[in-house]
XYZ file of C-alpha atoms in Angstrom:
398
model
C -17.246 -14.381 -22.397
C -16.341 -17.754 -23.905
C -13.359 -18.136 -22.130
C -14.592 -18.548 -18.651
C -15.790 -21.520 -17.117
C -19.181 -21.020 -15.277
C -20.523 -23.283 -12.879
C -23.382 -25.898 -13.459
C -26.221 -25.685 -10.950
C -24.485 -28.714 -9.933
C -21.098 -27.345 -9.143
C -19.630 -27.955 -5.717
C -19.289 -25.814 -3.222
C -16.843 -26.604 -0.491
C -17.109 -25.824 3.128
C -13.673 -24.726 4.632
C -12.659 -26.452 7.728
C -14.375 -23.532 10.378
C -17.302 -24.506 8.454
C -18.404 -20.661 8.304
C -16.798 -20.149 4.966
C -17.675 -21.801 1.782
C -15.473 -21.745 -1.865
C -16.867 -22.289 -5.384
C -16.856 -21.252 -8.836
C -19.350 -18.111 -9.363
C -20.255 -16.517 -12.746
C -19.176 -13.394 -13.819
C -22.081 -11.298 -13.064
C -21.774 -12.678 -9.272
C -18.423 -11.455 -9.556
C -18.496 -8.281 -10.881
C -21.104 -7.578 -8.362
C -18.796 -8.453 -5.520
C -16.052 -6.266 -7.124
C -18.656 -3.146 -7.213
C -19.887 -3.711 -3.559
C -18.056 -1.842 -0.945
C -16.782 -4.921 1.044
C -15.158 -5.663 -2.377
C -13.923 -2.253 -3.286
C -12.459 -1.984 0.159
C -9.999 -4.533 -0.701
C -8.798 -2.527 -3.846
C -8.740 -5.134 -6.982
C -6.861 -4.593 -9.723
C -7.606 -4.089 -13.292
C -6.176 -7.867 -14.031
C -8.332 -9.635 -11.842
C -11.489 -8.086 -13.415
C -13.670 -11.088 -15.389
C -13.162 -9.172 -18.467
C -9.499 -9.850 -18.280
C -10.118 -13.488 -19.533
C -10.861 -12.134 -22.597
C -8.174 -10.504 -23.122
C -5.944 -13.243 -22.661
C -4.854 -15.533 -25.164
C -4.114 -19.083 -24.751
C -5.310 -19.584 -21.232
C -8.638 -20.805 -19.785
C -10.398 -18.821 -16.992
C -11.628 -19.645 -13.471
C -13.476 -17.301 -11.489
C -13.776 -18.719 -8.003
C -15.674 -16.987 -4.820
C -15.382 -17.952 -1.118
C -17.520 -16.312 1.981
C -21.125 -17.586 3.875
C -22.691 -18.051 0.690
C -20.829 -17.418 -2.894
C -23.574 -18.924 -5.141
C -26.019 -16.364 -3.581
C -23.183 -13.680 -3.740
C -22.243 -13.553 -0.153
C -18.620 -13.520 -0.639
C -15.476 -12.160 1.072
C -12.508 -13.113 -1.466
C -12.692 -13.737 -5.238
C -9.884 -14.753 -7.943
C -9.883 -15.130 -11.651
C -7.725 -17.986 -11.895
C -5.863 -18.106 -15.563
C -4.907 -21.897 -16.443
C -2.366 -22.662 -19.082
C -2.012 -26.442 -19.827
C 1.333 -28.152 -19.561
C 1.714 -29.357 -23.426
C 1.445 -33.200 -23.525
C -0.512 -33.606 -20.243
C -4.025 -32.734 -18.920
C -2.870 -30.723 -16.083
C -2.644 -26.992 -15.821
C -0.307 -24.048 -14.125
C -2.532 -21.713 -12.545
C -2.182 -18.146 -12.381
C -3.739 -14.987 -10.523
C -2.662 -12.194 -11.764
C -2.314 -9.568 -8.693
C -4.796 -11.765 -7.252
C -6.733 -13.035 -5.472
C -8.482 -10.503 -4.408
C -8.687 -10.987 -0.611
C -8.223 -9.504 2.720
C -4.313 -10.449 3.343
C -4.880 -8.885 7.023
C -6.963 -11.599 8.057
C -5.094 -13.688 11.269
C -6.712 -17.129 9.034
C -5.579 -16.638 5.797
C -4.992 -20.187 5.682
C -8.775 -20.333 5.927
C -9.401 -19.255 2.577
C -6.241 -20.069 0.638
C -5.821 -23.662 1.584
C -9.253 -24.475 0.037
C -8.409 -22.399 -2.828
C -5.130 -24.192 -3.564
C -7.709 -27.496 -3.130
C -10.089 -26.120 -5.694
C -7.205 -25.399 -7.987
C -5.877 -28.865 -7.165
C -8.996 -30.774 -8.335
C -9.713 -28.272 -11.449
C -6.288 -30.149 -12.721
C -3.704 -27.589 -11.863
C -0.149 -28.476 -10.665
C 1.072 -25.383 -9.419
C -0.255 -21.680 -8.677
C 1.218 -18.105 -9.205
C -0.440 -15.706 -7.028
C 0.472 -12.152 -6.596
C -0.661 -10.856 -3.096
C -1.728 -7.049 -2.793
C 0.008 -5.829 0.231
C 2.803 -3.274 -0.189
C 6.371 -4.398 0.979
C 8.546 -0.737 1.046
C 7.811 2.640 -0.288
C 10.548 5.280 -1.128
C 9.029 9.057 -1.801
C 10.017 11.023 -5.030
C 11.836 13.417 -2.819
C 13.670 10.822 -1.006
C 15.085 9.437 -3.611
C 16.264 11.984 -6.617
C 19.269 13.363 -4.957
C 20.422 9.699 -4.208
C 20.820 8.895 -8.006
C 24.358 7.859 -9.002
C 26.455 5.258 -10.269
C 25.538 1.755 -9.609
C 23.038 2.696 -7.025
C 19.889 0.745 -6.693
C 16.189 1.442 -4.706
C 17.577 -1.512 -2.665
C 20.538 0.518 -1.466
C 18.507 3.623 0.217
C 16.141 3.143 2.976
C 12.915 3.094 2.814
C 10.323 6.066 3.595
C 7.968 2.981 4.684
C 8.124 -0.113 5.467
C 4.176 -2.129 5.497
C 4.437 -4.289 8.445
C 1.672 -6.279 6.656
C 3.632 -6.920 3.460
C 6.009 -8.134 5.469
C 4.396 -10.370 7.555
C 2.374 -11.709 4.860
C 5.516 -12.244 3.004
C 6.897 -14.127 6.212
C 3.523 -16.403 6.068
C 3.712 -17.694 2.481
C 7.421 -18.650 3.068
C 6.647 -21.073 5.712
C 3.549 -22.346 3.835
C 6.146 -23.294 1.332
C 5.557 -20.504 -1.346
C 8.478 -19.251 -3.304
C 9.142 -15.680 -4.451
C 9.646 -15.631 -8.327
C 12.893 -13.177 -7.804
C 14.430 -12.053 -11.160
C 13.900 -11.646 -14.823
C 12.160 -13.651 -17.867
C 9.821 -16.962 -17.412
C 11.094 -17.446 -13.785
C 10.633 -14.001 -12.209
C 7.629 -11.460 -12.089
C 5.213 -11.436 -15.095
C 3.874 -8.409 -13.274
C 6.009 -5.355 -12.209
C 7.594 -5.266 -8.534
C 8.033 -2.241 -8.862
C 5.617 0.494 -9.402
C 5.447 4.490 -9.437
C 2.103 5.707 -7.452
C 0.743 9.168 -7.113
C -1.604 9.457 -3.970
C -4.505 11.500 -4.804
C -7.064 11.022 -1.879
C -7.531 13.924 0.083
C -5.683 16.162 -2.187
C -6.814 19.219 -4.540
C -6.199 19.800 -7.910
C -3.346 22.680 -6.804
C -1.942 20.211 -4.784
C -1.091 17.580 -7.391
C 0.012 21.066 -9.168
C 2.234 21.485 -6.387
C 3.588 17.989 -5.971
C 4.923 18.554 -9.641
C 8.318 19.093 -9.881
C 9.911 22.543 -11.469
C 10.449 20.779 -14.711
C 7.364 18.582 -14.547
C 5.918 22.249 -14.612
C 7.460 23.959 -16.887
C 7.194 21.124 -19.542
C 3.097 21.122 -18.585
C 3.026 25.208 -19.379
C 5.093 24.609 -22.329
C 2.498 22.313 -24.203
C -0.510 24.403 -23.156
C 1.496 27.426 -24.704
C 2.454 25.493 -27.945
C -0.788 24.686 -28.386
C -0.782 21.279 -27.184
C -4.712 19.747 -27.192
C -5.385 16.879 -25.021
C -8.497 14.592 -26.029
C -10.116 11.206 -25.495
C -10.040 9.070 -28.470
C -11.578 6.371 -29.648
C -11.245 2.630 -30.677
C -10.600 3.927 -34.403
C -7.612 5.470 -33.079
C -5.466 2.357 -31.370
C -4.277 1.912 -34.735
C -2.286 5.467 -34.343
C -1.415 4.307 -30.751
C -0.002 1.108 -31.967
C 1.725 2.674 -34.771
C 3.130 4.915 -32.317
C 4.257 2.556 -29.660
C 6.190 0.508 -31.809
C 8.214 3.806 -32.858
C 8.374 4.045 -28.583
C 9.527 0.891 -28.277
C 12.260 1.405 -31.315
C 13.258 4.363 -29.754
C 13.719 3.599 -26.437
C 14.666 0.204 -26.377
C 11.923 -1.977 -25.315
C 9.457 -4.523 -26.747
C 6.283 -5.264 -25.037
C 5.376 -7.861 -27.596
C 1.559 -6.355 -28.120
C -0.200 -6.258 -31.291
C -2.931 -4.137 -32.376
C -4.883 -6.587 -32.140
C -4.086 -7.260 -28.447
C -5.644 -3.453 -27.304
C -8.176 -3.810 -29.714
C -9.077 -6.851 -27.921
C -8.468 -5.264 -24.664
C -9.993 -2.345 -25.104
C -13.377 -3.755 -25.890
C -13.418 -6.501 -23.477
C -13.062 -3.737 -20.616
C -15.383 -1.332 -22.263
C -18.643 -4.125 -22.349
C -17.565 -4.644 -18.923
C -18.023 -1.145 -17.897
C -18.151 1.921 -20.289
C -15.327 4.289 -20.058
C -13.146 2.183 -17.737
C -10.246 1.554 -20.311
C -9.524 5.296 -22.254
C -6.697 6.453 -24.927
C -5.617 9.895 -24.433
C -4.516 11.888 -27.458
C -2.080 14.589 -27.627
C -2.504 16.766 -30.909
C -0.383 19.473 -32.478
C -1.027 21.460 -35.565
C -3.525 18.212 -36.101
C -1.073 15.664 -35.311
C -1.317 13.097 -32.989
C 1.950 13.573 -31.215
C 1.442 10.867 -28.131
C -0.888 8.097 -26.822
C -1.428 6.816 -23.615
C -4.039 4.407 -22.067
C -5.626 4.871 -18.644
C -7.589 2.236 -16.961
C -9.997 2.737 -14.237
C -11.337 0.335 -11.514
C -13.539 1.503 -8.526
C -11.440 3.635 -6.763
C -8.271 3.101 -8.562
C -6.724 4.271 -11.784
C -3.938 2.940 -13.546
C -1.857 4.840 -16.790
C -1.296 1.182 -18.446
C 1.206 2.257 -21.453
C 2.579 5.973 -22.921
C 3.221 6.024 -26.595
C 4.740 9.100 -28.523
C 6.720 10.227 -31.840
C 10.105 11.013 -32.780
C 9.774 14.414 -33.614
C 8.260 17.628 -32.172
C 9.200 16.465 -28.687
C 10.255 19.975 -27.413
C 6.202 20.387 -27.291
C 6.205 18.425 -24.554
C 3.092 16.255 -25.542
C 3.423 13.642 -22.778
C 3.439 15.514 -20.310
C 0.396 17.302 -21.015
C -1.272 14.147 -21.187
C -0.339 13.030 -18.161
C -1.517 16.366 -16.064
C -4.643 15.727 -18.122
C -4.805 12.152 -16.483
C -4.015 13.029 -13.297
C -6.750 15.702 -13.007
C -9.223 13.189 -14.353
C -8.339 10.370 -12.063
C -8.620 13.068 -9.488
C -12.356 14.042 -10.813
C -13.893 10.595 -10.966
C -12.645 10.514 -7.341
C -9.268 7.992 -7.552
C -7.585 7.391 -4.204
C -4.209 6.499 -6.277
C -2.865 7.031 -9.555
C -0.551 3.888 -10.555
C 1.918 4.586 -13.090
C 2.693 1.076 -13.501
C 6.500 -0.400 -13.729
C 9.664 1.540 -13.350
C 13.060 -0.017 -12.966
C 14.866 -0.812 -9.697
C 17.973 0.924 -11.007
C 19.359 4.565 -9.300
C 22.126 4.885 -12.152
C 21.671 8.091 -14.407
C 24.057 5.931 -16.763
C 21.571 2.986 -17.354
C 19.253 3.528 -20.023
C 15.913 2.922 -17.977
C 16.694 4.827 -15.381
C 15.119 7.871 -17.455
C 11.737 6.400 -17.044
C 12.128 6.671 -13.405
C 13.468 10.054 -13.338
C 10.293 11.030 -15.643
C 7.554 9.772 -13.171
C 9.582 10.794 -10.242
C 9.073 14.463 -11.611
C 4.817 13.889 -10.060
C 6.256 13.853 -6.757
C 4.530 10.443 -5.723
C 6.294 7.331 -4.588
C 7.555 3.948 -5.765
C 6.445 0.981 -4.241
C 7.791 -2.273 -4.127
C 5.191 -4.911 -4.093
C 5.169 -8.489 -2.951
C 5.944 -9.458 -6.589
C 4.671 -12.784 -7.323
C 4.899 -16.377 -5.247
C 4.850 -19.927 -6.603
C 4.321 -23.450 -5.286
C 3.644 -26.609 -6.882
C -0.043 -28.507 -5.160
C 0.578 -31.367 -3.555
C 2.308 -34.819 -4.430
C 5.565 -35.557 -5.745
C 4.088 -35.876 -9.024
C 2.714 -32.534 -9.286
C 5.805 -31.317 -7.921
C 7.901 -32.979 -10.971
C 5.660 -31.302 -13.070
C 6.164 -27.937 -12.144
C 10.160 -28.587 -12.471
C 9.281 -29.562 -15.689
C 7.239 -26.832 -16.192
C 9.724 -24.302 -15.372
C 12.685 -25.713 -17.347
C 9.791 -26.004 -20.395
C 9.482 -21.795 -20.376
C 13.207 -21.276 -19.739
C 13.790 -23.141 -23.202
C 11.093 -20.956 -24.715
């Protein structure tokens, strides 16, 4: 884990101002150890702000920071991996958390822990941070919104099945701190999706999640299992038939992720010598043909389907489908609370070409939630703030 910077016995650890709270750099094993605990399992951390993610990433240096009584002796309340990408030409660095940090966003003194964070980040050299709070903003169920699908219609236009008050006041509390919401598209919007597609599974049965399906989520699952359809759990030798397959996905349906081989090869060992078994490729065969791909990613109580990958031909088997019952039901086993589907678009139009990824994962029966998306703000001083204009204009010439 060459990319992360640990702490020296000499590195400092701050007190925050109520002087019952201290913030420092930890190493990754006091980390992961706070993510595996229960007070840091309650708080439901994501896949991207495990310390193995640092490894994944290219062309950023990591941070893993800790705050609570006593972080060097693993008494913590909050963590972050902090990603830092330097500003070419300078020694100063934009900071990023990706759906971090992982904190308690209901506490009344959130400025307790995120001013000395920003501090931290501040003296580490960086000149602005990207954080991407956990709360939900609005949720819209499956059934809700189906029969509201038509031209030019967005999730924005229908109400919402839920509103979270504390997305919203959350949301409220980083604008007046002087945060700014990275709204739209390419380098100056979300590197994360706002939008995601979750299927609750806590408290439900295995004919339940049958039962949530729709008709032709149902049909399509019998229609595999009668073709012949075999579902299995590959291995690292076979992200070279994923790959090869996603880049037929992404010709097909009009996409580009950007991700080599090499990038899941990557990933999926980083995540695997964290913990075995908590990044897995599914494999849907037929007549001894890999047919789709998909890879599933699981942390504490939470699993995520990270990215589907299928061929051109024999889709009237249905293979995708069948992996994805397969998923569910395993997600379901190892005792998942949610099953996050990831991204799907904001659009309502049958007439725009994404909306058929909605209309797929709508077919579960589960619900898409908006998230906080990402906020931004330069750390204090004019010059750091001329930086991060520069900064921005830099990526919107890349």
């Amino acid at each position: 884990m060459s990319a992360l910077l640990v702490p020296s016995s000499s590195s400092p650890v701050r007190r925050a101002r109520n002087q019952g709270l201290a913030l420092g750099t930890i190493t990754p094993e006091t980390y992961r150890a706070f993510l595996a605990a229960p007070e840091g399992r309650a708080l439901g951390p994501g896949f991207l702000q495990c310390p193995s993610w640092a490894d994944v990433k290219e062309g950023w240096r990591a941070h893993l920071i800790g705050w609570g009584p006593d972080p060097q002796a693993g008494a913590l309340t909050g963590a972050a991996l902090v990603l830092l990408r330097q500003f070419p030409g300078t020694r100063k660095y934009f900071a990023y958390l990706p759906e971090g940090p992982v904190a308690d966003w209901s506490d009344p003194d959130v400025d307790a822990w995120l001013d000395p964070l920003l501090e931290h980040l501040r003296r580490a050299g960086a000149f602005a941070v990207r954080i991407g709070p956990s709360p939900a903003y609005r949720r819209w169920d499956a059934a809700r919104l189906k029969p509201l699908a038509g031209p030019g219609r967005r999730l924005g236009d229908v109400l919402a099945s839920e509103v979270d008050p504390l997305g919203s006041a959350v949301a409220d509390r980083l604008r007046v701190r002087g945060w700014r919401r990275c709204d739209g598209t390419g380098q100056g919007g979300d590197a994360q999706p706002r939008h995601v597609f979750q299927v609750p599974l806590a408290g439900r049965t295995p004919d339940d999640l049958w039962a949530g399906l729709n008709q032709e989520w149902r049909r399509n699952v019998r229609r595999a299992r009668k073709e012949g359809v075999e579902v299995v759990v590959g291995s690292a030798a076979d992200l070279r038939e994923f790959s090869r397959l996603l880049t037929l996905t992404e010709r097909r349906d009009g996409f580009r992720l950007g991700r080599s081989l090499a990038y899941y090869e990557r990933q999926y060992a980083a995540l695997n010598a964290e913990e075995p078994g908590r990044m897995k490729l599914y494999l849907a065969r037929h007549r001894g043909e890999i047919l789709a791909a998909h890879t599933m990613i699981t942390v504490g109580r939470r699993t995520w389907y990270q990215t589907g990958a299928s061929a051109d031909h024999r889709r009237e088997v249905r293979p995708s489908n069948a992996l994805q019952w397969r998923m569910l039901l395993d997600a379901h086993a190892t005792g998942a609370d949610v099953y996050d589907m990831r991204g799907v678009p904001s659009t309502l139009d049958p007439e725009e070409r994404t909306y058929g990824l909605l209309r797929w994962k709508l077919g579960t029966g589960g619900q898409v939630v908006e998230t906080l998306g990402e906020w931004e703000r330069p750390v204090g001083g004019s010059a750091n703030h001329a930086l991060h204009r520069a900064f921005q204009a830099y990526l919107n010439r890349r």
